[in-house]
C-alpha positions in Angstrom: 27.5 97.8 86.2 25.3 101.0 86.0 21.9 101.0 84.7 20.9 103.7 82.3 18.0 106.0 82.8 17.1 107.9 79.6 15.2 111.2 79.8 12.8 111.9 76.8 10.0 114.2 75.5 9.1 117.0 73.3 11.1 120.2 73.1 11.2 122.6 76.1 9.5 120.7 78.9 12.4 120.7 81.4 14.4 117.6 80.4 17.7 119.4 80.9 16.7 121.0 84.0 15.8 117.5 85.2 18.9 116.1 84.2 20.9 118.8 86.2 18.8 118.0 89.3 19.5 114.3 89.0 23.3 114.5 88.4 23.6 117.7 90.8 25.5 119.4 88.2 24.9 122.1 85.6 26.1 120.0 82.7 23.2 120.5 80.3 22.6 124.0 78.6 19.1 125.2 79.9 17.5 127.7 77.5 13.7 128.7 76.9 13.9 127.6 73.0 13.2 124.3 71.5 16.2 122.2 70.2 19.0 123.5 72.3 20.0 120.0 73.6 21.4 118.3 70.4 24.5 116.5 71.6 23.7 114.0 74.4 24.8 114.6 77.8 25.8 111.7 80.2 25.9 112.0 84.0 25.9 109.8 87.1 23.3 109.8 89.7 23.1 107.9 93.1 19.9 107.1 95.1 19.1 104.6 97.6 22.4 102.9 97.4 22.3 102.5 93.7 24.2 104.3 91.2 23.0 104.8 87.6 23.9 106.6 84.5 21.5 109.4 83.3 21.1 110.4 79.5 19.7 113.8 78.7 18.3 113.6 75.1 17.0 116.3 72.7 13.3 117.2 72.5 11.4 114.5 70.4 9.6 115.9 67.3 7.6 113.9 64.9 7.1 114.9 61.2 9.5 117.8 61.5 11.5 118.9 58.3 14.2 120.5 60.5 17.4 118.5 59.9 18.6 119.0 63.4 15.2 117.7 64.9 15.6 114.7 62.6 19.1 113.9 64.1 17.6 114.5 67.7 14.7 112.0 66.9 17.3 109.4 66.1 19.3 109.8 69.1 16.2 109.6 71.2 15.4 106.3 69.7 18.6 105.0 70.4 18.5 106.3 74.1 15.2 104.4 74.4 16.6 101.3 72.8 19.7 101.4 74.9 18.3 102.4 78.4 17.0 100.1 81.2 14.4 102.7 82.1 12.7 105.9 80.6 11.6 109.1 82.0 9.1 110.7 79.9 8.7 114.4 80.8 5.5 116.5 80.0 5.0 120.2 80.7 2.0 120.7 83.2 1.9 124.3 82.5 1.0 123.8 78.8 -1.1 120.6 79.4 -1.4 117.5 77.0 0.0 118.5 73.8 -0.4 116.4 70.5 3.5 115.7 70.3 3.0 114.2 73.9 0.3 111.7 72.5 2.7 110.8 69.6 5.5 110.0 72.0 3.3 108.3 74.3 2.0 106.2 71.7 5.6 105.1 70.8 6.5 104.6 74.7 3.6 102.3 75.1 5.4 99.8 72.8 8.3 99.9 74.8 9.2 96.4 76.9 10.8 98.5 79.6 9.7 100.7 82.7 8.4 104.1 81.5 7.8 106.8 84.0 5.4 109.7 83.0 6.9 112.8 84.6 4.8 116.0 84.8 7.1 118.7 85.2 6.4 122.4 86.7 4.2 121.1 89.4 5.0 124.0 91.8 1.5 124.8 93.2 -1.7 123.1 94.0 -3.6 124.0 90.8 -0.8 122.6 88.6 -0.7 119.5 91.0 -4.5 119.1 90.1 -3.8 119.7 86.4 -1.1 117.0 86.2 -3.9 114.5 86.4 -4.8 115.4 82.9 -1.8 113.4 81.9 -3.3 110.0 83.0 -5.1 110.3 79.4 -1.8 109.4 77.9 -2.3 105.7 79.1 1.2 105.3 80.7 0.0 104.7 84.3 1.1 106.5 87.3 1.8 110.3 86.8 4.8 111.7 88.8 4.5 115.3 89.6 7.8 117.2 89.9 9.3 120.5 89.9 12.8 119.9 88.3 13.8 123.5 88.9 13.4 123.3 92.8 13.7 119.4 93.3 10.0 118.7 94.7 8.7 115.3 94.0 11.9 114.1 92.4 12.8 111.9 95.5 9.5 110.1 95.2 10.0 109.5 91.5 13.6 108.2 92.0 12.5 105.8 94.8 10.3 104.1 92.1 12.8 104.2 89.3 15.8 102.4 91.4 13.4 99.6 92.4 14.0 98.1 89.0 17.8 98.8 88.7 20.2 96.0 89.8 22.4 96.7 92.8 25.5 95.2 91.1 26.8 93.5 88.0 26.5 89.6 88.2 28.7 87.4 86.2 29.0 83.5 86.0 32.8 83.9 85.7 35.1 83.7 88.9 36.0 87.1 90.4 39.6 86.7 90.0 39.7 86.4 86.1 40.6 89.8 84.8 37.9 91.5 82.7 39.5 93.3 79.7 37.0 95.5 77.7 37.9 96.4 73.9 36.4 99.8 73.3 36.7 102.6 70.8 35.0 104.2 68.0 33.1 102.3 65.4 35.0 100.3 62.8 38.6 100.5 64.5 38.8 96.9 64.6 37.6 95.8 68.2 35.7 92.7 67.0 38.6 91.9 64.5 41.1 92.0 67.5 39.1 89.3 69.5 38.5 87.1 66.3 42.1 87.2 65.7 42.9 86.2 69.2 40.4 83.4 69.5 40.9 82.2 65.9 37.2 82.0 65.1 34.5 84.0 64.1 32.8 84.4 67.4 31.9 88.1 67.0 30.3 89.1 63.6 32.7 91.4 61.6 31.5 93.8 58.8 33.0 97.0 57.2 29.8 98.5 58.4 30.6 100.9 61.5 28.3 100.0 64.1 27.8 96.2 63.6 28.4 95.4 67.1 25.6 95.7 69.6 25.5 93.9 72.9 28.2 93.4 75.7 29.6 89.9 75.6 32.2 87.9 77.4 34.7 85.7 75.6 36.7 83.5 77.8 40.4 83.4 76.5 42.6 80.6 77.8 45.7 80.2 75.8 49.3 81.1 75.5 49.3 81.0 79.4 46.4 83.6 79.6 43.2 83.0 81.3 41.0 86.2 81.1 37.7 87.6 79.9 37.5 89.9 76.8 34.6 92.1 76.9 33.4 93.1 73.6 30.2 95.0 72.5 29.1 92.3 70.2 26.2 91.4 68.1 24.5 92.4 64.9 22.6 95.7 64.2 19.6 96.0 61.9 20.7 97.4 58.6 18.0 100.2 59.0 19.8 101.5 62.1 23.2 101.7 60.5 22.7 105.3 59.4 21.8 106.4 62.9 24.1 108.5 65.2 26.9 105.8 65.7 29.0 107.9 67.7 26.3 108.3 70.3 25.5 104.6 70.1 29.2 103.8 70.4 29.6 105.8 73.8 26.4 104.2 75.4 27.9 100.7 74.7 31.2 101.8 75.9 29.7 103.0 79.1 28.4 99.4 79.8 31.7 97.6 78.6 34.2 99.9 80.6 31.9 99.6 83.8 31.9 95.6 83.7 35.8 95.6 83.2 38.9 95.9 85.1 41.2 97.1 82.2 40.0 98.9 78.9 41.9 98.5 75.8 41.4 101.7 73.7 41.6 101.1 70.1 42.2 103.9 67.8 42.6 104.2 64.2 46.2 105.1 63.1 44.8 106.7 59.9 42.3 108.9 61.8 44.5 109.8 64.8 43.1 110.3 68.5 39.8 112.0 67.8 37.3 113.7 70.2 35.3 110.4 70.6 38.5 108.6 71.6 39.0 111.2 74.2 35.5 110.9 75.6 35.9 107.1 75.9 39.6 107.4 77.4 37.9 109.7 80.1 35.0 107.4 80.6 37.7 104.7 81.6 39.6 107.0 83.7 36.5 108.3 85.7 35.6 104.8 86.4 39.0 104.0 87.7 39.9 101.3 85.2 43.2 100.4 83.9 44.0 101.6 80.3 46.1 100.5 77.3 46.0 102.5 74.0 46.2 100.6 71.1 46.9 102.1 67.6 45.4 99.8 65.1 46.0 99.9 61.3 49.6 101.1 61.8 50.6 99.1 58.8 48.3 101.6 56.6 50.4 104.7 57.7 53.3 106.0 55.8 56.3 106.3 58.3 59.8 107.4 58.9 62.0 106.8 61.8 60.3 109.4 64.0 56.7 108.5 63.1 56.0 106.2 66.6 57.4 108.8 68.6 55.5 111.7 67.1 52.3 110.0 67.1 52.9 109.0 70.8 53.5 112.6 71.6 50.4 113.8 69.8 48.3 111.4 72.0 50.0 112.6 75.1 49.2 116.1 74.6 45.5 115.2 74.4 45.2 113.0 77.2 47.4 115.0 79.6 47.7 115.2 82.6 47.2 111.4 82.9 50.1 110.4 80.3 51.5 107.5 82.3 49.5 105.2 79.9 50.9 102.3 77.7 50.6 102.8 73.8 50.9 100.0 71.4 51.1 100.0 67.8 49.4 97.1 66.0 47.9 95.5 62.9 45.2 93.4 63.6 44.9 92.6 59.9 48.5 91.3 59.8 48.3 90.0 63.4 51.2 92.2 64.7 51.6 92.7 68.4 48.4 91.2 69.5 49.9 89.0 72.2 51.8 92.1 73.2 48.6 94.0 73.8 47.1 91.2 75.9 50.4 91.0 78.0 50.2 94.6 78.5 46.6 94.8 79.6 47.2 91.9 82.2 50.2 93.8 83.5 48.1 96.9 83.9 45.4 94.7 85.7 48.3 93.5 88.2 49.4 97.0 88.8 45.7 98.2 89.5 46.0 95.6 92.2 49.0 96.8 93.8 49.0 97.1 97.4 51.7 99.1 99.5 52.1 98.9 103.2 51.6 101.8 105.2 55.1 101.7 106.8 56.8 101.7 103.1 54.3 104.3 102.0 55.3 106.6 104.9 59.0 106.0 104.7 59.0 107.0 101.0 56.2 109.8 100.7 57.2 111.6 104.1 60.8 111.9 102.9 59.6 113.3 99.6 57.2 115.7 101.5 59.9 117.0 103.6 62.2 117.7 100.5 59.5 119.6 99.0 56.7 120.6 101.5 53.3 122.1 100.5 53.3 125.8 100.0 51.7 127.9 102.9 48.2 129.3 102.3 47.4 132.7 103.6 50.1 132.5 106.3 49.0 129.0 107.4 51.4 126.2 107.2 50.2 123.0 105.7 51.5 119.7 107.0 50.8 116.1 106.0 51.2 113.8 109.0 51.1 110.3 107.5 49.7 108.5 104.4 47.8 105.1 103.8 46.5 103.2 100.9 42.6 102.9 101.0 41.3 99.3 101.0 39.3 99.6 97.6 39.8 97.9 93.9 42.0 100.6 92.6 44.9 102.7 94.0 43.7 105.3 96.3 45.8 107.1 98.9 44.5 109.3 101.8 47.1 111.7 103.1 46.0 112.9 106.5 46.9 116.5 107.3 46.0 119.7 109.2 44.2 121.7 106.6 43.0 119.5 103.8 40.8 122.4 102.3 43.9 124.2 101.5 45.7 121.8 99.3 45.8 122.6 95.7 45.8 120.6 92.4 49.5 121.1 91.7 50.6 119.7 95.1 48.2 116.9 94.4 49.9 116.2 91.0 53.3 116.4 92.7 52.4 113.6 95.1 50.9 111.4 92.4 54.0 112.0 90.3 56.2 110.8 93.4 53.8 107.7 93.6 54.2 106.9 89.9 58.0 107.5 90.1 58.6 105.0 92.9 55.9 102.5 92.2 54.7 101.3 88.7 51.4 102.3 88.2 51.6 102.5 84.3 48.1 102.6 82.8 46.4 102.9 86.1 44.4 105.9 87.3 45.3 107.0 91.0 43.1 108.8 93.3 44.6 110.9 96.0 42.5 112.3 99.0 43.3 114.9 101.6 41.7 114.0 105.1 41.8 116.0 108.4 44.2 114.5 111.2 43.3 115.7 114.5 
């Protein structure tokens, strides 16, 4: 399970530039004015054999009357609360700022690793000036230049020393891990309580009650699995904070520790942007996915309601639409076992192994019937295909010119695999590799 690294600091010190450097993409907007980063950005970084999630937060401002800065401050507090380690970024060019001292005072109370990062160290004078930040009382100062990357390697060497290499569980590896994820207050904990017939997880009508990841062993009606809920009680003082941000953070952990994600959505609200964000998290992590539409009993229906609702969901999740969708009412205990049965079926399909001989017999025939289009006069040929020996369905197509295969043909191959083998609810990866 990934560790989480949060980047915090006052506005305009280069946090988003450092974020982009760490995730090796230009995901965050970088602009020379404070308050640009208001929504949170998530990315994945890999260093010294360890993968971890990076969160870019807005600039931390104390005592401001600006409503946006107030919301930024709440989200930074949440990031610091949820992160395993924190990068506190300061600006060497401007020197120690009163806001830096305020944030440093806050961070000294944190019971987790904090790394003081002096940014914009791109010459000898600034490298010397970075020593002034020792006055903040946070220990070692790491001088970096986020814009050109100098010093970031030494920083990451230290950061990942405290990260776990892998997720460790007391349960056997062969027990399916089913995560129950979704926006706040859609019925996640109620689903688990209904299944295990006890108030194991605290349920309230306040969004955001659930807090820490928790395994619940479920061994009834022929099932033996682990339910992963984000369970625990939040302090009442934090209920008004940015719940959607909080929900996404917890979903990251729950999804990464699971084999299959049950994505619960609210029938009255429909499939919203936050649902899509969680769906994409599960897809990017190659987890099986089951979409559960809860509170279906509260919706006015006609004979076409179910079909129309499914079509609206598929329009939003396209092109990956080969996903089971179940309509439930947790309150009335409708189709709860059906939900578990479907999740277990998806888990089995995610473990599907196809022999190379059968794959080639099927796929080479399909390719011969519909060969890849030529590219700039070059004929593209696929020689053979094999399934890769990893935890989720991935296929390598060995060919003469892998760089010229385009996404439409990749989708064609995926559709043929899905047509001939049942991968309902399971993301598939296809790779083109050179065959000499």
